[in-house]
CSV table of C-alpha atoms in Angstrom, one decimal:
chain,number,residue,atom,x,y,z
C,8,UNK,CA,49.8,-42.9,33.4
C,9,UNK,CA,46.6,-43.4,31.6
C,10,UNK,CA,44.7,-41.0,29.3
C,11,UNK,CA,42.4,-38.8,31.3
C,12,UNK,CA,38.7,-38.5,30.9
C,13,UNK,CA,37.1,-35.1,31.6
C,14,UNK,CA,36.5,-32.1,29.5
C,15,UNK,CA,33.3,-32.5,27.5
C,16,UNK,CA,34.5,-30.7,24.4
C,17,UNK,CA,38.1,-31.7,24.6
C,18,UNK,CA,38.5,-35.2,26.1
C,19,UNK,CA,36.8,-37.0,23.3
C,20,UNK,CA,38.4,-40.3,22.0
C,21,UNK,CA,39.9,-40.2,18.5
C,22,UNK,CA,36.7,-41.5,17.0
C,23,UNK,CA,34.6,-38.8,18.7
C,24,UNK,CA,36.5,-35.6,18.1
C,25,UNK,CA,34.8,-32.3,17.4
C,26,UNK,CA,33.9,-32.1,13.8
C,27,UNK,CA,36.2,-30.1,11.4
C,28,UNK,CA,35.2,-26.5,11.1
C,29,UNK,CA,33.3,-25.3,8.0
C,30,UNK,CA,34.1,-22.1,6.3
C,31,UNK,CA,33.4,-20.1,3.1
C,32,UNK,CA,36.6,-19.5,1.2
C,33,UNK,CA,35.0,-16.6,-0.6
C,34,UNK,CA,33.8,-14.9,2.6
C,35,UNK,CA,37.3,-15.0,4.0
C,36,UNK,CA,38.7,-13.5,0.8
C,37,UNK,CA,35.9,-10.8,0.8
C,38,UNK,CA,36.7,-9.8,4.4
C,39,UNK,CA,40.5,-9.6,3.5
C,40,UNK,CA,39.8,-7.6,0.4
C,41,UNK,CA,37.6,-5.2,2.4
C,42,UNK,CA,40.5,-4.5,4.7
C,43,UNK,CA,43.0,-4.0,1.9
C,44,UNK,CA,40.7,-1.9,-0.2
C,45,UNK,CA,38.9,0.1,2.5
C,46,UNK,CA,36.0,2.6,2.2
C,47,UNK,CA,35.1,4.4,0.1
C,48,UNK,CA,35.8,1.3,-2.0
C,49,UNK,CA,33.5,-1.7,-1.7
C,50,UNK,CA,34.1,-5.4,-2.5
C,51,UNK,CA,31.5,-7.6,-4.1
C,52,UNK,CA,31.2,-11.0,-5.8
C,53,UNK,CA,29.9,-10.7,-9.3
C,54,UNK,CA,29.5,-12.7,-12.5
C,55,UNK,CA,31.7,-12.0,-15.5
C,56,UNK,CA,30.5,-9.0,-17.4
C,57,UNK,CA,28.3,-7.6,-14.6
C,58,UNK,CA,27.6,-3.9,-15.1
C,59,UNK,CA,29.4,-1.3,-13.0
C,60,UNK,CA,27.0,0.9,-10.9
C,61,UNK,CA,26.6,4.5,-12.1
C,62,UNK,CA,29.2,6.8,-10.6
C,63,UNK,CA,31.5,3.9,-9.7
C,64,UNK,CA,34.7,2.6,-11.4
C,65,UNK,CA,36.5,-0.8,-11.1
C,66,UNK,CA,39.6,-0.4,-9.0
C,67,UNK,CA,40.6,-4.1,-9.1
C,68,UNK,CA,39.0,-7.4,-10.2
C,69,UNK,CA,40.1,-10.9,-9.4
C,70,UNK,CA,39.2,-14.2,-11.0
C,71,UNK,CA,37.8,-16.8,-8.7
C,72,UNK,CA,38.9,-20.2,-10.1
C,73,UNK,CA,37.1,-22.5,-10.5
C,74,UNK,CA,34.2,-20.5,-9.0
C,75,UNK,CA,33.1,-18.5,-6.0
C,76,UNK,CA,31.9,-21.5,-4.0
C,77,UNK,CA,35.4,-22.7,-3.2
C,78,UNK,CA,38.1,-20.6,-5.0
C,79,UNK,CA,41.4,-22.5,-5.4
C,80,UNK,CA,43.1,-19.7,-7.3
C,81,UNK,CA,42.6,-16.0,-7.1
C,82,UNK,CA,44.4,-13.9,-9.7
C,83,UNK,CA,44.0,-10.3,-10.9
C,84,UNK,CA,41.9,-10.0,-14.1
C,85,UNK,CA,43.3,-8.3,-17.1
C,86,UNK,CA,46.8,-8.6,-15.7
C,87,UNK,CA,47.7,-11.8,-17.5
C,88,UNK,CA,51.5,-11.7,-16.9
C,89,UNK,CA,51.1,-11.0,-13.2
C,90,UNK,CA,48.3,-13.5,-13.0
C,91,UNK,CA,50.3,-16.2,-14.7
C,92,UNK,CA,53.2,-15.7,-12.3
C,93,UNK,CA,50.8,-16.1,-9.3
C,94,UNK,CA,49.3,-19.2,-10.9
C,95,UNK,CA,52.8,-20.7,-11.6
C,96,UNK,CA,53.5,-20.3,-7.9
C,97,UNK,CA,50.3,-22.0,-6.8
C,98,UNK,CA,49.7,-24.4,-9.7
C,99,UNK,CA,46.3,-25.4,-8.3
C,100,UNK,CA,43.1,-24.9,-10.4
C,101,UNK,CA,40.9,-26.8,-8.1
C,102,UNK,CA,38.0,-29.3,-8.2
C,103,UNK,CA,40.5,-32.1,-7.5
C,104,UNK,CA,42.5,-31.3,-10.7
C,105,UNK,CA,46.0,-30.2,-10.1
C,106,UNK,CA,48.0,-28.7,-13.0
C,107,UNK,CA,51.8,-28.4,-13.0
C,108,UNK,CA,52.8,-24.9,-12.2
C,109,UNK,CA,53.9,-24.1,-15.8
C,110,UNK,CA,50.6,-25.4,-17.2
C,111,UNK,CA,48.6,-23.3,-14.6
C,112,UNK,CA,50.5,-20.2,-15.6
C,113,UNK,CA,49.8,-20.9,-19.3
C,114,UNK,CA,46.1,-21.3,-18.7
C,115,UNK,CA,46.0,-17.8,-17.1
C,116,UNK,CA,48.3,-16.1,-19.5
C,117,UNK,CA,46.5,-17.2,-22.6
C,118,UNK,CA,43.2,-16.0,-21.3
C,119,UNK,CA,41.6,-19.4,-20.9
C,120,UNK,CA,41.1,-18.8,-17.2
C,121,UNK,CA,39.3,-15.6,-17.9
C,122,UNK,CA,37.0,-17.2,-20.3
C,123,UNK,CA,36.4,-20.3,-18.2
C,124,UNK,CA,35.9,-18.5,-14.9
C,125,UNK,CA,32.5,-16.9,-14.4
C,126,UNK,CA,32.9,-15.4,-10.9
C,127,UNK,CA,34.8,-12.3,-9.9
C,128,UNK,CA,35.8,-10.6,-6.7
C,129,UNK,CA,35.4,-6.9,-7.7
C,130,UNK,CA,36.6,-3.8,-6.0
C,131,UNK,CA,34.7,-0.6,-7.0
C,132,UNK,CA,35.0,3.0,-5.8
C,133,UNK,CA,33.5,6.4,-6.6
C,134,UNK,CA,34.9,7.7,-9.9
C,135,UNK,CA,36.3,10.8,-8.1
C,136,UNK,CA,37.7,9.0,-5.0
C,137,UNK,CA,41.4,9.2,-4.4
C,138,UNK,CA,43.0,5.7,-4.2
C,139,UNK,CA,44.0,4.7,-0.7
C,140,UNK,CA,44.4,0.9,-0.9
C,141,UNK,CA,47.0,-1.7,-0.4
C,142,UNK,CA,48.3,-1.5,-4.0
C,143,UNK,CA,48.7,2.2,-3.8
C,144,UNK,CA,50.5,1.9,-0.4
C,145,UNK,CA,52.8,-0.8,-1.7
C,146,UNK,CA,53.6,1.1,-4.8
C,147,UNK,CA,54.9,3.9,-2.6
C,148,UNK,CA,56.9,1.6,-0.4
C,149,UNK,CA,58.5,-0.3,-3.3
C,150,UNK,CA,58.8,2.7,-5.6
C,151,UNK,CA,57.0,1.4,-8.6
C,152,UNK,CA,53.4,0.4,-9.7
C,153,UNK,CA,52.4,-3.0,-8.3
C,154,UNK,CA,49.8,-5.7,-8.8
C,155,UNK,CA,48.8,-7.7,-5.8
C,156,UNK,CA,47.7,-11.4,-5.7
C,157,UNK,CA,45.9,-12.4,-2.5
C,158,UNK,CA,45.7,-15.7,-0.6
C,159,UNK,CA,44.2,-16.4,2.8
C,160,UNK,CA,45.4,-19.3,4.9
C,161,UNK,CA,43.3,-22.1,6.3
C,162,UNK,CA,40.7,-21.3,9.0
C,163,UNK,CA,42.5,-20.6,12.3
C,164,UNK,CA,42.8,-18.0,14.9
C,165,UNK,CA,46.0,-16.4,13.5
C,166,UNK,CA,45.5,-16.7,9.8
C,167,UNK,CA,46.4,-13.6,8.0
C,168,UNK,CA,46.2,-12.4,4.4
C,169,UNK,CA,49.4,-13.1,2.4
C,170,UNK,CA,50.1,-10.8,-0.6
C,171,UNK,CA,52.1,-11.7,-3.7
C,172,UNK,CA,53.4,-8.4,-5.0
C,173,UNK,CA,54.4,-8.1,-8.7
C,174,UNK,CA,55.0,-5.5,-11.3
C,175,UNK,CA,52.9,-5.4,-14.5
C,176,UNK,CA,55.4,-7.6,-16.3
C,177,UNK,CA,54.9,-10.4,-13.8
C,178,UNK,CA,58.1,-10.0,-12.0
C,179,UNK,CA,57.8,-10.8,-8.2
C,180,UNK,CA,58.8,-7.8,-6.1
C,181,UNK,CA,57.9,-9.0,-2.6
C,182,UNK,CA,55.6,-10.9,-0.4
C,183,UNK,CA,53.6,-9.2,2.3
C,184,UNK,CA,52.1,-10.4,5.6
C,185,UNK,CA,49.2,-8.4,6.9
C,186,UNK,CA,48.7,-8.2,10.7
C,187,UNK,CA,45.0,-7.5,11.0
C,188,UNK,CA,44.2,-8.8,14.6
C,189,UNK,CA,46.1,-8.3,17.8
C,190,UNK,CA,47.6,-11.9,17.6
C,191,UNK,CA,48.4,-11.5,13.9
C,192,UNK,CA,50.1,-8.1,14.5
C,193,UNK,CA,52.1,-9.6,17.3
C,194,UNK,CA,53.3,-12.5,15.1
C,195,UNK,CA,54.1,-10.2,12.2
C,196,UNK,CA,56.2,-7.9,14.4
C,197,UNK,CA,57.9,-10.9,16.0
C,198,UNK,CA,58.9,-12.2,12.5
C,199,UNK,CA,60.3,-8.8,11.5
C,200,UNK,CA,62.5,-8.8,14.6
C,201,UNK,CA,63.7,-12.4,14.0
C,202,UNK,CA,64.5,-11.8,10.3
C,203,UNK,CA,66.4,-8.6,11.1
C,204,UNK,CA,68.4,-10.6,13.7
C,205,UNK,CA,69.1,-13.5,11.4
C,206,UNK,CA,70.3,-11.2,8.6
C,207,UNK,CA,73.6,-10.9,10.3
C,208,UNK,CA,74.0,-14.6,11.0
C,209,UNK,CA,75.9,-17.1,8.9
C,210,UNK,CA,73.5,-19.8,7.7
C,211,UNK,CA,75.1,-21.5,4.7
C,212,UNK,CA,72.3,-24.0,4.4
C,213,UNK,CA,69.3,-21.7,4.9
C,214,UNK,CA,68.1,-18.8,2.7
C,215,UNK,CA,66.1,-16.3,4.8
C,216,UNK,CA,63.8,-13.5,3.6
C,217,UNK,CA,65.0,-9.9,4.0
C,218,UNK,CA,62.8,-7.3,5.6
C,219,UNK,CA,62.1,-4.6,3.0
C,220,UNK,CA,59.6,-2.7,5.2
C,221,UNK,CA,57.6,-3.1,8.4
C,222,UNK,CA,55.1,-0.5,9.5
C,223,UNK,CA,51.4,0.4,10.1
C,224,UNK,CA,48.9,1.2,7.5
C,225,UNK,CA,45.4,2.2,8.6
C,226,UNK,CA,44.8,-0.3,11.5
C,227,UNK,CA,46.9,-3.0,9.9
C,228,UNK,CA,50.6,-4.0,10.2
C,229,UNK,CA,52.4,-4.6,6.9
C,230,UNK,CA,55.5,-6.8,6.8
C,231,UNK,CA,57.1,-6.6,3.3
C,232,UNK,CA,59.6,-9.4,2.6
C,233,UNK,CA,61.9,-10.4,-0.2
C,234,UNK,CA,61.3,-13.6,-2.1
C,235,UNK,CA,63.4,-16.6,-1.2
C,236,UNK,CA,63.8,-19.6,-3.5
C,237,UNK,CA,62.0,-19.6,-6.8
C,238,UNK,CA,58.6,-19.1,-5.3
C,239,UNK,CA,57.4,-22.6,-6.0
C,240,UNK,CA,56.7,-24.8,-3.0
C,241,UNK,CA,58.2,-28.2,-3.1
C,242,UNK,CA,56.3,-30.3,-0.5
C,243,UNK,CA,58.5,-33.2,0.5
C,244,UNK,CA,56.9,-35.2,3.3
C,245,UNK,CA,59.5,-38.0,3.4
C,246,UNK,CA,62.9,-36.2,3.5
C,247,UNK,CA,63.3,-33.5,6.1
C,248,UNK,CA,66.3,-31.2,5.7
C,249,UNK,CA,67.9,-32.3,9.0
C,250,UNK,CA,71.3,-30.8,8.4
C,251,UNK,CA,69.7,-27.3,7.9
C,252,UNK,CA,67.7,-27.9,11.1
C,253,UNK,CA,70.8,-28.7,13.1
C,254,UNK,CA,72.5,-25.6,11.6
C,255,UNK,CA,69.7,-23.4,12.8
C,256,UNK,CA,69.6,-25.0,16.2
C,257,UNK,CA,73.2,-23.8,16.8
C,258,UNK,CA,72.7,-20.2,15.5
C,259,UNK,CA,72.9,-18.8,19.0
C,260,UNK,CA,75.0,-21.6,20.4
C,261,UNK,CA,74.1,-24.8,22.1
C,262,UNK,CA,73.9,-25.3,25.9
C,263,UNK,CA,73.3,-28.4,28.0
C,264,UNK,CA,71.2,-28.3,31.1
C,265,UNK,CA,68.6,-30.4,33.0
C,266,UNK,CA,65.0,-29.9,32.1
C,267,UNK,CA,63.9,-29.2,35.7
C,268,UNK,CA,64.3,-25.6,36.6
C,269,UNK,CA,65.2,-24.6,33.0
C,270,UNK,CA,63.8,-21.4,31.6
C,271,UNK,CA,62.1,-23.5,28.9
C,272,UNK,CA,60.1,-25.5,31.4
C,273,UNK,CA,59.1,-22.3,33.3
C,274,UNK,CA,58.0,-20.7,30.1
C,275,UNK,CA,55.9,-23.8,29.2
C,276,UNK,CA,54.2,-23.8,32.6
C,277,UNK,CA,53.4,-20.1,32.5
C,278,UNK,CA,52.0,-20.4,29.0
C,279,UNK,CA,49.0,-22.2,30.5
C,280,UNK,CA,48.0,-19.3,32.7
C,281,UNK,CA,45.3,-17.9,30.3
C,282,UNK,CA,43.6,-21.4,29.9
C,283,UNK,CA,40.1,-21.1,31.3
C,284,UNK,CA,39.3,-24.8,31.1
C,285,UNK,CA,40.5,-26.1,34.4
C,286,UNK,CA,40.3,-29.8,33.2
C,287,UNK,CA,42.5,-29.1,30.2
C,288,UNK,CA,45.0,-27.1,32.3
C,289,UNK,CA,45.1,-29.9,34.9
C,290,UNK,CA,45.7,-32.6,32.4
C,291,UNK,CA,48.5,-30.6,30.8
C,292,UNK,CA,50.1,-29.8,34.2
C,293,UNK,CA,49.9,-33.5,35.2
C,294,UNK,CA,51.7,-34.6,32.0
C,295,UNK,CA,54.3,-31.9,32.4
C,296,UNK,CA,55.0,-33.0,36.1
C,297,UNK,CA,55.4,-36.5,34.9
C,298,UNK,CA,58.0,-35.4,32.2
C,299,UNK,CA,59.8,-33.3,34.8
C,300,UNK,CA,60.0,-36.1,37.3
C,301,UNK,CA,61.1,-38.7,34.7
C,302,UNK,CA,63.8,-36.5,33.3
C,303,UNK,CA,65.5,-36.1,36.7
C,304,UNK,CA,68.7,-34.2,36.4
C,305,UNK,CA,69.8,-35.6,33.0
C,306,UNK,CA,71.0,-32.7,30.8
C,307,UNK,CA,69.6,-32.2,27.3
C,308,UNK,CA,70.8,-29.9,24.5
C,309,UNK,CA,69.0,-26.6,24.1
C,310,UNK,CA,69.2,-24.3,21.1
C,311,UNK,CA,67.1,-22.4,18.6
C,312,UNK,CA,64.2,-23.5,16.4
C,313,UNK,CA,62.2,-22.1,13.6
C,314,UNK,CA,58.9,-22.8,15.3
C,315,UNK,CA,56.9,-23.9,12.2
C,316,UNK,CA,59.2,-25.7,9.9
C,317,UNK,CA,56.9,-27.7,7.6
C,318,UNK,CA,57.2,-29.0,4.0
C,319,UNK,CA,55.0,-26.1,2.8
C,320,UNK,CA,57.1,-23.4,4.5
C,321,UNK,CA,60.2,-24.2,2.5
C,322,UNK,CA,61.7,-25.2,-0.8
C,323,UNK,CA,64.9,-26.9,-1.8
C,324,UNK,CA,67.4,-24.7,-3.6
C,325,UNK,CA,69.4,-25.7,-6.7
C,326,UNK,CA,71.5,-27.5,-7.7
C,327,UNK,CA,69.5,-30.8,-7.4
C,328,UNK,CA,70.6,-32.9,-4.5
C,329,UNK,CA,71.9,-29.9,-2.5
C,330,UNK,CA,71.1,-29.6,1.2
C,331,UNK,CA,70.4,-25.8,1.1
C,332,UNK,CA,66.8,-24.7,1.6
C,333,UNK,CA,64.8,-21.5,1.3
C,334,UNK,CA,62.7,-21.1,4.5
C,335,UNK,CA,59.9,-18.6,5.3
C,336,UNK,CA,57.2,-18.0,8.0
C,337,UNK,CA,59.6,-17.2,10.9
C,338,UNK,CA,57.0,-15.7,13.2
C,339,UNK,CA,57.4,-18.4,15.9
C,340,UNK,CA,61.2,-18.6,16.0
C,341,UNK,CA,62.5,-19.0,19.5
C,342,UNK,CA,65.6,-19.9,21.5
C,343,UNK,CA,66.4,-22.0,24.5
C,344,UNK,CA,64.3,-24.9,23.4
C,345,UNK,CA,65.3,-28.6,23.2
C,346,UNK,CA,67.1,-29.4,20.1
C,347,UNK,CA,65.1,-31.8,17.9
C,348,UNK,CA,61.9,-29.7,18.0
C,349,UNK,CA,62.1,-28.7,14.3
C,350,UNK,CA,62.5,-32.2,13.1
C,351,UNK,CA,59.6,-33.5,15.2
C,352,UNK,CA,57.4,-30.6,14.1
C,353,UNK,CA,58.1,-31.2,10.5
C,354,UNK,CA,57.1,-34.9,10.9
C,355,UNK,CA,54.0,-34.3,13.0
C,356,UNK,CA,52.6,-31.6,10.8
C,357,UNK,CA,53.3,-33.6,7.6
C,358,UNK,CA,51.4,-36.5,9.1
C,359,UNK,CA,48.5,-34.3,10.2
C,360,UNK,CA,48.3,-33.0,6.6
C,361,UNK,CA,48.3,-36.5,5.2
C,362,UNK,CA,46.1,-38.3,7.7
C,363,UNK,CA,44.4,-35.7,9.9
C,364,UNK,CA,43.8,-36.2,13.7
C,365,UNK,CA,43.6,-39.9,13.5
C,366,UNK,CA,45.1,-42.9,15.3
C,367,UNK,CA,47.3,-43.5,12.3
C,368,UNK,CA,49.0,-40.1,12.8
C,369,UNK,CA,49.6,-40.7,16.5
C,370,UNK,CA,50.9,-44.3,15.9
C,371,UNK,CA,53.2,-43.3,13.0
C,372,UNK,CA,54.5,-40.2,14.8
C,373,UNK,CA,55.4,-42.2,18.0
C,374,UNK,CA,56.9,-45.1,16.0
C,375,UNK,CA,59.3,-42.6,14.2
C,376,UNK,CA,59.8,-40.1,17.1
C,377,UNK,CA,63.1,-41.5,18.4
C,378,UNK,CA,64.8,-41.5,15.0
C,379,UNK,CA,63.3,-38.2,14.0
C,380,UNK,CA,64.4,-36.4,17.2
C,381,UNK,CA,67.9,-37.9,16.9
C,382,UNK,CA,68.1,-36.8,13.2
C,383,UNK,CA,67.2,-33.3,14.4
C,384,UNK,CA,70.1,-33.2,16.8
C,385,UNK,CA,68.7,-34.7,20.1
C,386,UNK,CA,71.0,-37.1,21.9
C,387,UNK,CA,70.0,-40.8,21.6
C,388,UNK,CA,69.2,-41.3,25.3
C,389,UNK,CA,67.0,-38.2,25.5
C,390,UNK,CA,64.8,-38.6,22.5
C,391,UNK,CA,61.7,-39.5,24.4
C,392,UNK,CA,62.0,-36.6,26.8
C,393,UNK,CA,62.5,-34.3,23.8
C,394,UNK,CA,59.5,-35.7,22.1
C,395,UNK,CA,57.3,-35.3,25.2
C,396,UNK,CA,58.4,-31.7,25.6
C,397,UNK,CA,57.8,-31.0,21.9
C,398,UNK,CA,54.2,-32.3,22.1
C,399,UNK,CA,53.7,-30.2,25.3
C,400,UNK,CA,54.9,-27.1,23.4
C,401,UNK,CA,52.4,-27.7,20.6
C,402,UNK,CA,49.6,-28.6,23.0
C,403,UNK,CA,50.2,-25.3,24.8
C,404,UNK,CA,50.1,-23.5,21.5
C,405,UNK,CA,46.8,-25.1,20.5
C,406,UNK,CA,45.2,-24.6,23.9
C,407,UNK,CA,46.1,-21.0,24.3
C,408,UNK,CA,45.0,-20.1,20.7
C,409,UNK,CA,41.7,-21.9,21.4
C,410,UNK,CA,40.9,-19.3,24.0
C,411,UNK,CA,41.3,-16.4,21.6
C,412,UNK,CA,38.6,-15.0,19.5
C,413,UNK,CA,38.3,-17.1,16.4
C,414,UNK,CA,40.0,-20.0,18.1
C,415,UNK,CA,37.2,-22.5,17.7
C,416,UNK,CA,38.7,-24.2,14.6
C,417,UNK,CA,41.5,-25.5,16.8
C,418,UNK,CA,39.1,-27.5,19.1
C,419,UNK,CA,39.6,-30.7,17.1
C,420,UNK,CA,43.4,-30.6,17.3
C,421,UNK,CA,43.3,-29.5,20.9
C,422,UNK,CA,41.2,-32.5,21.8
C,423,UNK,CA,43.5,-34.8,19.9
C,424,UNK,CA,46.8,-33.4,21.2
C,425,UNK,CA,46.1,-33.8,24.9
C,426,UNK,CA,45.9,-37.6,24.8
C,427,UNK,CA,49.0,-37.7,22.7
C,428,UNK,CA,50.8,-35.7,25.3
C,429,UNK,CA,49.6,-38.1,28.0
C,430,UNK,CA,50.8,-41.0,25.9
C,431,UNK,CA,54.3,-39.4,25.5
C,432,UNK,CA,54.5,-38.8,29.2
C,433,UNK,CA,53.5,-42.4,30.0
C,434,UNK,CA,56.3,-43.7,27.7
C,435,UNK,CA,59.0,-42.2,29.9
């Protein structure tokens, strides 16, 4: 099989992919704040010390560090303990300079961040207006006054605001995912179901968040989760927690069956039904047919997978050297998938983070794929089949999300993943 041509916006060679999307970090934050502090409150970007309009009061103000053009850190002003806890978790003060988490927290707690940051994201409301915002709602849910730190993920169709909820002393109470679009609400609800289900399972190597609350507020869906781990993300691109991945794969039992006719393959084929681009859909179908034919009737192992196990969605738990991990972002958990998917996903997403959609990423991923899939639990003679099916799963994810409103940022990855799928199919 050779790589197909076709598809003007999607079949570009690696050196002619669509350009990366541009975005304003501040505009994304402003939009999120406006949802979380709805009318009669208003959200504005102001300079430090800007006067408050007559008849208005400041409800909440956040520091934009280093400035409003590309904020790396957003922490509540005049809440130094809470702000320091948020900064310790992030540890990123921007402009290419990265502080250790403790140092970042110290800069905020001492007030240096307040003095050095000129830009603010301010929420104001009429002085006589009753509070009806996310902090007031979460205070009711958690039974105590709260302060909220806000972050918004990278530009993508399903990005959603993530809230770090603390008390005034800086103690973390919860994390909250906000479903604000149909796709985000669907993912938030799916995660709540998954976590409730896993709460009764024995997973000695994996610490899973607890669901503290799930429910609607205005036109949003709020999923309130307990903290897992120490809240600091340990990004380890080199050493994946394979033992924990194999444990999760077996959480509902392991079955062996041929790929042809399996529910996984049927689900993968049906996932392409919404794809409007016939060229992309045909290339995908051709690759899947090749995988199906090449696998014949040889059985492979099926089990569960996290769906988005990456270095930035987990942290290692003490003591040092232990194999136990805290793992979050369970919104894409699924069962009846080939075992080895979590390991391959961890590897590919780490490479994309390091090198982007480049030939280096493709070459390195394919060079390591057999070992990676085997470490994740795939049998040695089926690693190439499992790798091809994993890439098909991710290609289907990118291509279907590309069709949704706001999906344009995935054009580059979608254009890159289809040739990779064709290469994986050709290796069988």
